[in-house]
Coordinates of N, CA and C in Angstrom, one line a residue:
M1 N 106.4 15.4 174.5 CA 106.2 16.1 173.2 C 105.5 17.4 173.4
F2 N 104.5 17.4 174.3 CA 103.8 18.7 174.6 C 104.7 19.7 175.2
A3 N 105.5 19.3 176.2 CA 106.4 20.2 176.8 C 107.4 20.8 175.8
S4 N 107.9 20.0 174.9 CA 108.8 20.5 173.9 C 108.1 21.6 173.0
F5 N 106.9 21.3 172.6 CA 106.2 22.3 171.8 C 105.9 23.6 172.6
W6 N 105.6 23.5 173.8 CA 105.3 24.7 174.6 C 106.6 25.5 174.7
F7 N 107.7 24.9 175.0 CA 109.0 25.6 175.1 C 109.3 26.3 173.8
L8 N 109.2 25.6 172.7 CA 109.5 26.2 171.4 C 108.6 27.4 171.1
S9 N 107.3 27.2 171.4 CA 106.4 28.3 171.1 C 106.6 29.5 172.0
A10 N 107.1 29.3 173.2 CA 107.3 30.4 174.1 C 108.6 31.2 173.7
C11 N 109.5 30.5 173.2 CA 110.8 31.1 172.9 C 111.0 31.4 171.4
G12 N 110.2 30.8 170.6 CA 110.3 31.0 169.2 C 110.2 32.4 168.7
N13 N 109.3 33.2 169.3 CA 109.1 34.6 168.9 C 109.9 35.6 169.7
G14 N 110.8 35.1 170.6 CA 111.6 36.1 171.4 C 110.8 36.8 172.5
A15 N 109.6 36.3 172.8 CA 108.8 36.9 173.9 C 108.7 36.0 175.1
Y16 N 108.7 36.5 176.2 CA 108.5 35.8 177.5 C 107.8 36.6 178.4
D17 N 106.6 36.2 178.9 CA 105.7 37.0 179.7 C 105.5 38.4 179.3
G18 N 105.3 38.5 178.0 CA 105.1 39.9 177.4 C 106.3 40.7 177.2
V19 N 107.5 40.2 177.5 CA 108.8 40.9 177.3 C 109.3 40.4 175.9
A20 N 109.7 41.4 175.1 CA 110.3 41.0 173.8 C 111.8 40.9 174.0
C21 N 112.3 39.7 173.8 CA 113.7 39.4 174.0 C 114.4 39.6 172.7
T22 N 115.7 40.1 172.7 CA 116.5 40.2 171.5 C 117.3 39.0 171.3
T23 N 117.9 38.8 170.2 CA 118.7 37.6 169.9 C 120.2 37.9 170.1
E24 N 120.6 39.1 170.5 CA 122.0 39.4 170.8 C 122.5 38.6 171.9
A25 N 123.8 38.3 171.9 CA 124.5 37.7 173.0 C 125.2 38.8 173.8
R26 N 124.9 38.8 175.1 CA 125.4 39.8 175.9 C 126.6 39.3 176.7
S27 N 127.6 40.1 176.9 CA 128.8 39.6 177.7 C 128.4 39.5 179.2
S28 N 129.0 38.5 179.8 CA 128.7 38.2 181.2 C 129.5 39.3 182.1
V29 N 130.7 39.5 181.7 CA 131.5 40.5 182.5 C 132.3 41.3 181.5
D30 N 132.2 42.6 181.7 CA 133.1 43.6 180.9 C 134.1 44.1 181.9
I31 N 135.4 43.8 181.6 CA 136.5 44.2 182.5 C 137.3 45.3 181.8
S32 N 137.6 46.3 182.7 CA 138.6 47.3 182.3 C 139.7 47.3 183.3
V33 N 140.9 47.4 182.7 CA 142.1 47.4 183.6 C 142.9 48.7 183.4
L34 N 143.2 49.3 184.6 CA 143.9 50.5 184.6 C 145.3 50.4 185.3
D35 N 146.2 51.3 185.1 CA 147.4 51.4 185.9 C 147.1 52.3 187.1
T36 N 148.1 52.5 187.9 CA 147.9 53.3 189.1 C 147.7 54.8 188.9
L37 N 148.0 55.2 187.6 CA 147.7 56.6 187.3 C 146.3 56.7 186.7
G38 N 145.6 55.6 186.6 CA 144.2 55.6 186.0 C 144.2 55.5 184.5
L39 N 145.3 55.2 183.9 CA 145.3 55.0 182.4 C 145.0 53.6 182.1
P40 N 144.2 53.5 181.0 CA 143.8 52.1 180.6 C 145.0 51.3 180.1
L41 N 145.0 50.0 180.4 CA 146.0 49.1 179.9 C 145.4 48.2 178.8
R42 N 146.3 47.7 178.0 CA 145.9 46.7 177.0 C 146.8 45.5 177.0
D43 N 146.5 44.5 176.2 CA 147.4 43.3 176.2 C 147.6 42.7 177.5
Y44 N 146.5 42.5 178.2 CA 146.6 41.7 179.5 C 145.8 40.4 179.4
E45 N 146.1 39.5 180.3 CA 145.5 38.2 180.3 C 144.5 38.1 181.4
V46 N 143.4 37.4 181.1 CA 142.4 37.2 182.2 C 142.2 35.6 182.2
I47 N 142.5 35.1 183.4 CA 142.3 33.7 183.7 C 141.0 33.7 184.6
Y48 N 140.0 32.9 184.2 CA 138.8 32.9 185.0 C 138.1 31.5 185.0
Q49 N 137.3 31.4 186.1 CA 136.5 30.2 186.3 C 135.1 30.6 186.6
I50 N 134.1 29.9 186.1 CA 132.7 30.1 186.5 C 132.3 29.0 187.4
N51 N 131.8 29.4 188.6 CA 131.4 28.4 189.6 C 132.4 27.4 189.9
Q52 N 133.7 27.8 189.9 CA 134.8 26.9 190.2 C 134.9 25.7 189.1
G53 N 134.5 26.0 187.9 CA 134.5 25.0 186.8 C 135.9 25.1 186.1
A54 N 135.9 24.8 184.9 CA 137.1 24.7 184.1 C 137.8 26.1 184.0
V55 N 139.1 26.1 184.1 CA 139.9 27.3 183.9 C 139.9 27.7 182.5
Q56 N 139.6 29.0 182.3 CA 139.5 29.5 180.9 C 140.4 30.8 180.8
K57 N 140.8 31.1 179.6 CA 141.8 32.2 179.5 C 141.3 33.1 178.3
T58 N 141.4 34.4 178.5 CA 141.2 35.4 177.4 C 142.3 36.4 177.4
I59 N 142.8 36.8 176.2 CA 143.7 37.9 176.1 C 143.0 39.1 175.6
C60 N 143.1 40.2 176.4 CA 142.4 41.4 176.0 C 143.5 42.4 175.4
S61 N 143.3 42.6 174.1 CA 144.3 43.3 173.4 C 144.0 44.8 173.2
T62 N 142.9 45.2 173.6 CA 142.5 46.6 173.5 C 142.4 47.3 174.8
S63 N 142.4 48.6 174.9 CA 142.2 49.3 176.2 C 140.7 49.5 176.5
S64 N 139.8 49.1 175.6 CA 138.4 49.3 175.9 C 138.0 48.1 176.7
P65 N 136.8 48.2 177.3 CA 136.4 47.0 178.1 C 136.4 45.7 177.3
C66 N 136.9 44.7 178.0 CA 137.1 43.4 177.4 C 135.9 42.4 177.9
A67 N 135.3 41.8 177.0 CA 134.2 40.9 177.3 C 134.7 39.5 177.8
I68 N 134.2 39.1 178.9 CA 134.6 37.8 179.5 C 133.4 36.9 179.4
D69 N 133.4 36.0 178.4 CA 132.3 35.1 178.1 C 131.0 35.8 177.8
F70 N 130.0 35.0 177.3 CA 128.7 35.5 176.9 C 127.6 34.6 177.4
E71 N 126.6 35.3 177.9 CA 125.3 34.7 178.4 C 125.6 33.5 179.4
K72 N 126.6 33.7 180.2 CA 126.9 32.7 181.3 C 126.6 33.4 182.6
T73 N 126.0 32.7 183.5 CA 125.7 33.2 184.9 C 126.5 32.4 185.9
G74 N 126.6 33.0 187.1 CA 127.4 32.3 188.2 C 128.4 33.2 188.8
V75 N 129.2 32.6 189.6 CA 130.3 33.3 190.2 C 131.6 33.2 189.4
F76 N 132.1 34.4 188.9 CA 133.3 34.4 188.1 C 134.4 34.8 189.0
S77 N 135.4 33.9 189.0 CA 136.7 34.2 189.7 C 137.7 34.6 188.7
L78 N 138.2 35.8 188.8 CA 139.1 36.4 187.8 C 140.5 36.7 188.3
T79 N 141.5 36.4 187.5 CA 142.8 36.8 187.8 C 143.4 37.5 186.5
V80 N 143.8 38.8 186.7 CA 144.3 39.6 185.6 C 145.8 39.7 185.8
S81 N 146.5 39.5 184.7 CA 148.0 39.7 184.7 C 148.5 40.3 183.5
K82 N 149.6 41.0 183.6 CA 150.2 41.7 182.5 C 151.7 41.8 182.9
S83 N 152.6 41.5 181.9 CA 154.0 41.6 182.1 C 154.4 43.0 182.7
G84 N 155.2 43.0 183.7 CA 155.7 44.2 184.4 C 154.7 44.7 185.4
F85 N 153.6 44.0 185.7 CA 152.6 44.4 186.7 C 152.3 43.3 187.6
Q86 N 151.9 43.6 188.9 CA 151.4 42.6 189.8 C 150.1 42.1 189.4
S87 N 149.8 40.8 189.5 CA 148.5 40.3 189.1 C 147.5 40.7 190.2
V88 N 146.3 40.7 189.8 CA 145.2 41.0 190.8 C 144.1 40.0 190.6
T89 N 143.4 39.7 191.6 CA 142.3 38.7 191.5 C 141.0 39.4 192.1
G90 N 139.9 38.9 191.6 CA 138.6 39.4 192.1 C 137.5 38.4 191.7
E91 N 136.3 38.7 192.3 CA 135.2 37.8 192.1 C 134.0 38.6 191.8
V92 N 133.1 38.2 190.9 CA 131.9 38.9 190.6 C 130.8 37.8 190.3
T93 N 129.6 38.2 190.7 CA 128.5 37.3 190.5 C 127.6 37.8 189.4
V94 N 127.3 37.0 188.4 CA 126.5 37.4 187.2 C 125.2 36.7 187.3
S95 N 124.1 37.5 187.2 CA 122.8 36.9 187.2 C 122.1 37.2 185.9
K96 N 120.8 36.9 185.8 CA 120.1 37.1 184.5 C 118.7 37.6 184.7
D97 N 118.1 38.2 183.7 CA 116.7 38.5 183.7 C 116.0 37.4 182.8
V98 N 114.8 37.7 182.4 CA 114.1 36.7 181.6 C 114.7 36.5 180.2
C99 N 115.5 37.4 179.7 CA 116.1 37.3 178.4 C 117.6 37.1 178.4
H100 N 118.3 37.8 179.2 CA 119.8 37.8 179.0 C 120.5 37.9 180.4
V101 N 121.8 37.7 180.4 CA 122.6 38.0 181.6 C 122.6 39.5 181.9
I102 N 122.8 39.8 183.1 CA 123.0 41.2 183.5 C 124.5 41.4 183.6
T103 N 125.0 42.1 182.5 CA 126.5 42.3 182.4 C 127.0 43.0 183.6
Q104 N 128.0 42.5 184.2 CA 128.7 43.1 185.3 C 130.0 43.8 184.8
R105 N 130.1 45.1 185.2 CA 131.2 45.9 184.7 C 132.2 46.0 185.9
V106 N 133.5 45.5 185.6 CA 134.5 45.5 186.6 C 135.7 46.3 186.2
T107 N 136.2 47.1 187.1 CA 137.4 47.9 186.8 C 138.5 47.4 187.8
L108 N 139.6 47.0 187.3 CA 140.7 46.6 188.2 C 142.0 47.5 187.9
T109 N 142.7 47.7 189.0 CA 144.0 48.5 188.9 C 145.2 47.6 189.1
L110 N 146.1 47.6 188.2 CA 147.4 46.8 188.3 C 148.5 47.8 188.7
K111 N 149.3 47.3 189.7 CA 150.5 48.1 190.1 C 151.7 47.6 189.3
A112 N 152.5 48.5 188.8 CA 153.8 48.1 188.2 C 154.8 47.6 189.2
F113 N 155.7 46.7 188.8 CA 156.7 46.2 189.7 C 157.7 47.3 189.9

């Protein structure tokens, strides 16, 4: 009971060791996908696993960076595919500070067939 109370009081006000934490959810990975001319692509699929766990999928419909999961840490294995382009794979490690994940920004280039 005491441990539970301590945890709630430490996190209840959003402060940890004098650091004021926010309540926002930060993306673990922000991915941008370009073609070989450096132009941003949209409507691509990202298949990913965190620490070799369950396979997950996200469809990125805009050309702006696409958020891949939120407030998750670990090794992200990513495969990006789009019709008419060769798929590309990559891996990135996401860590965290006392409040949030440290978002990793990844840019990948897809080659057209």
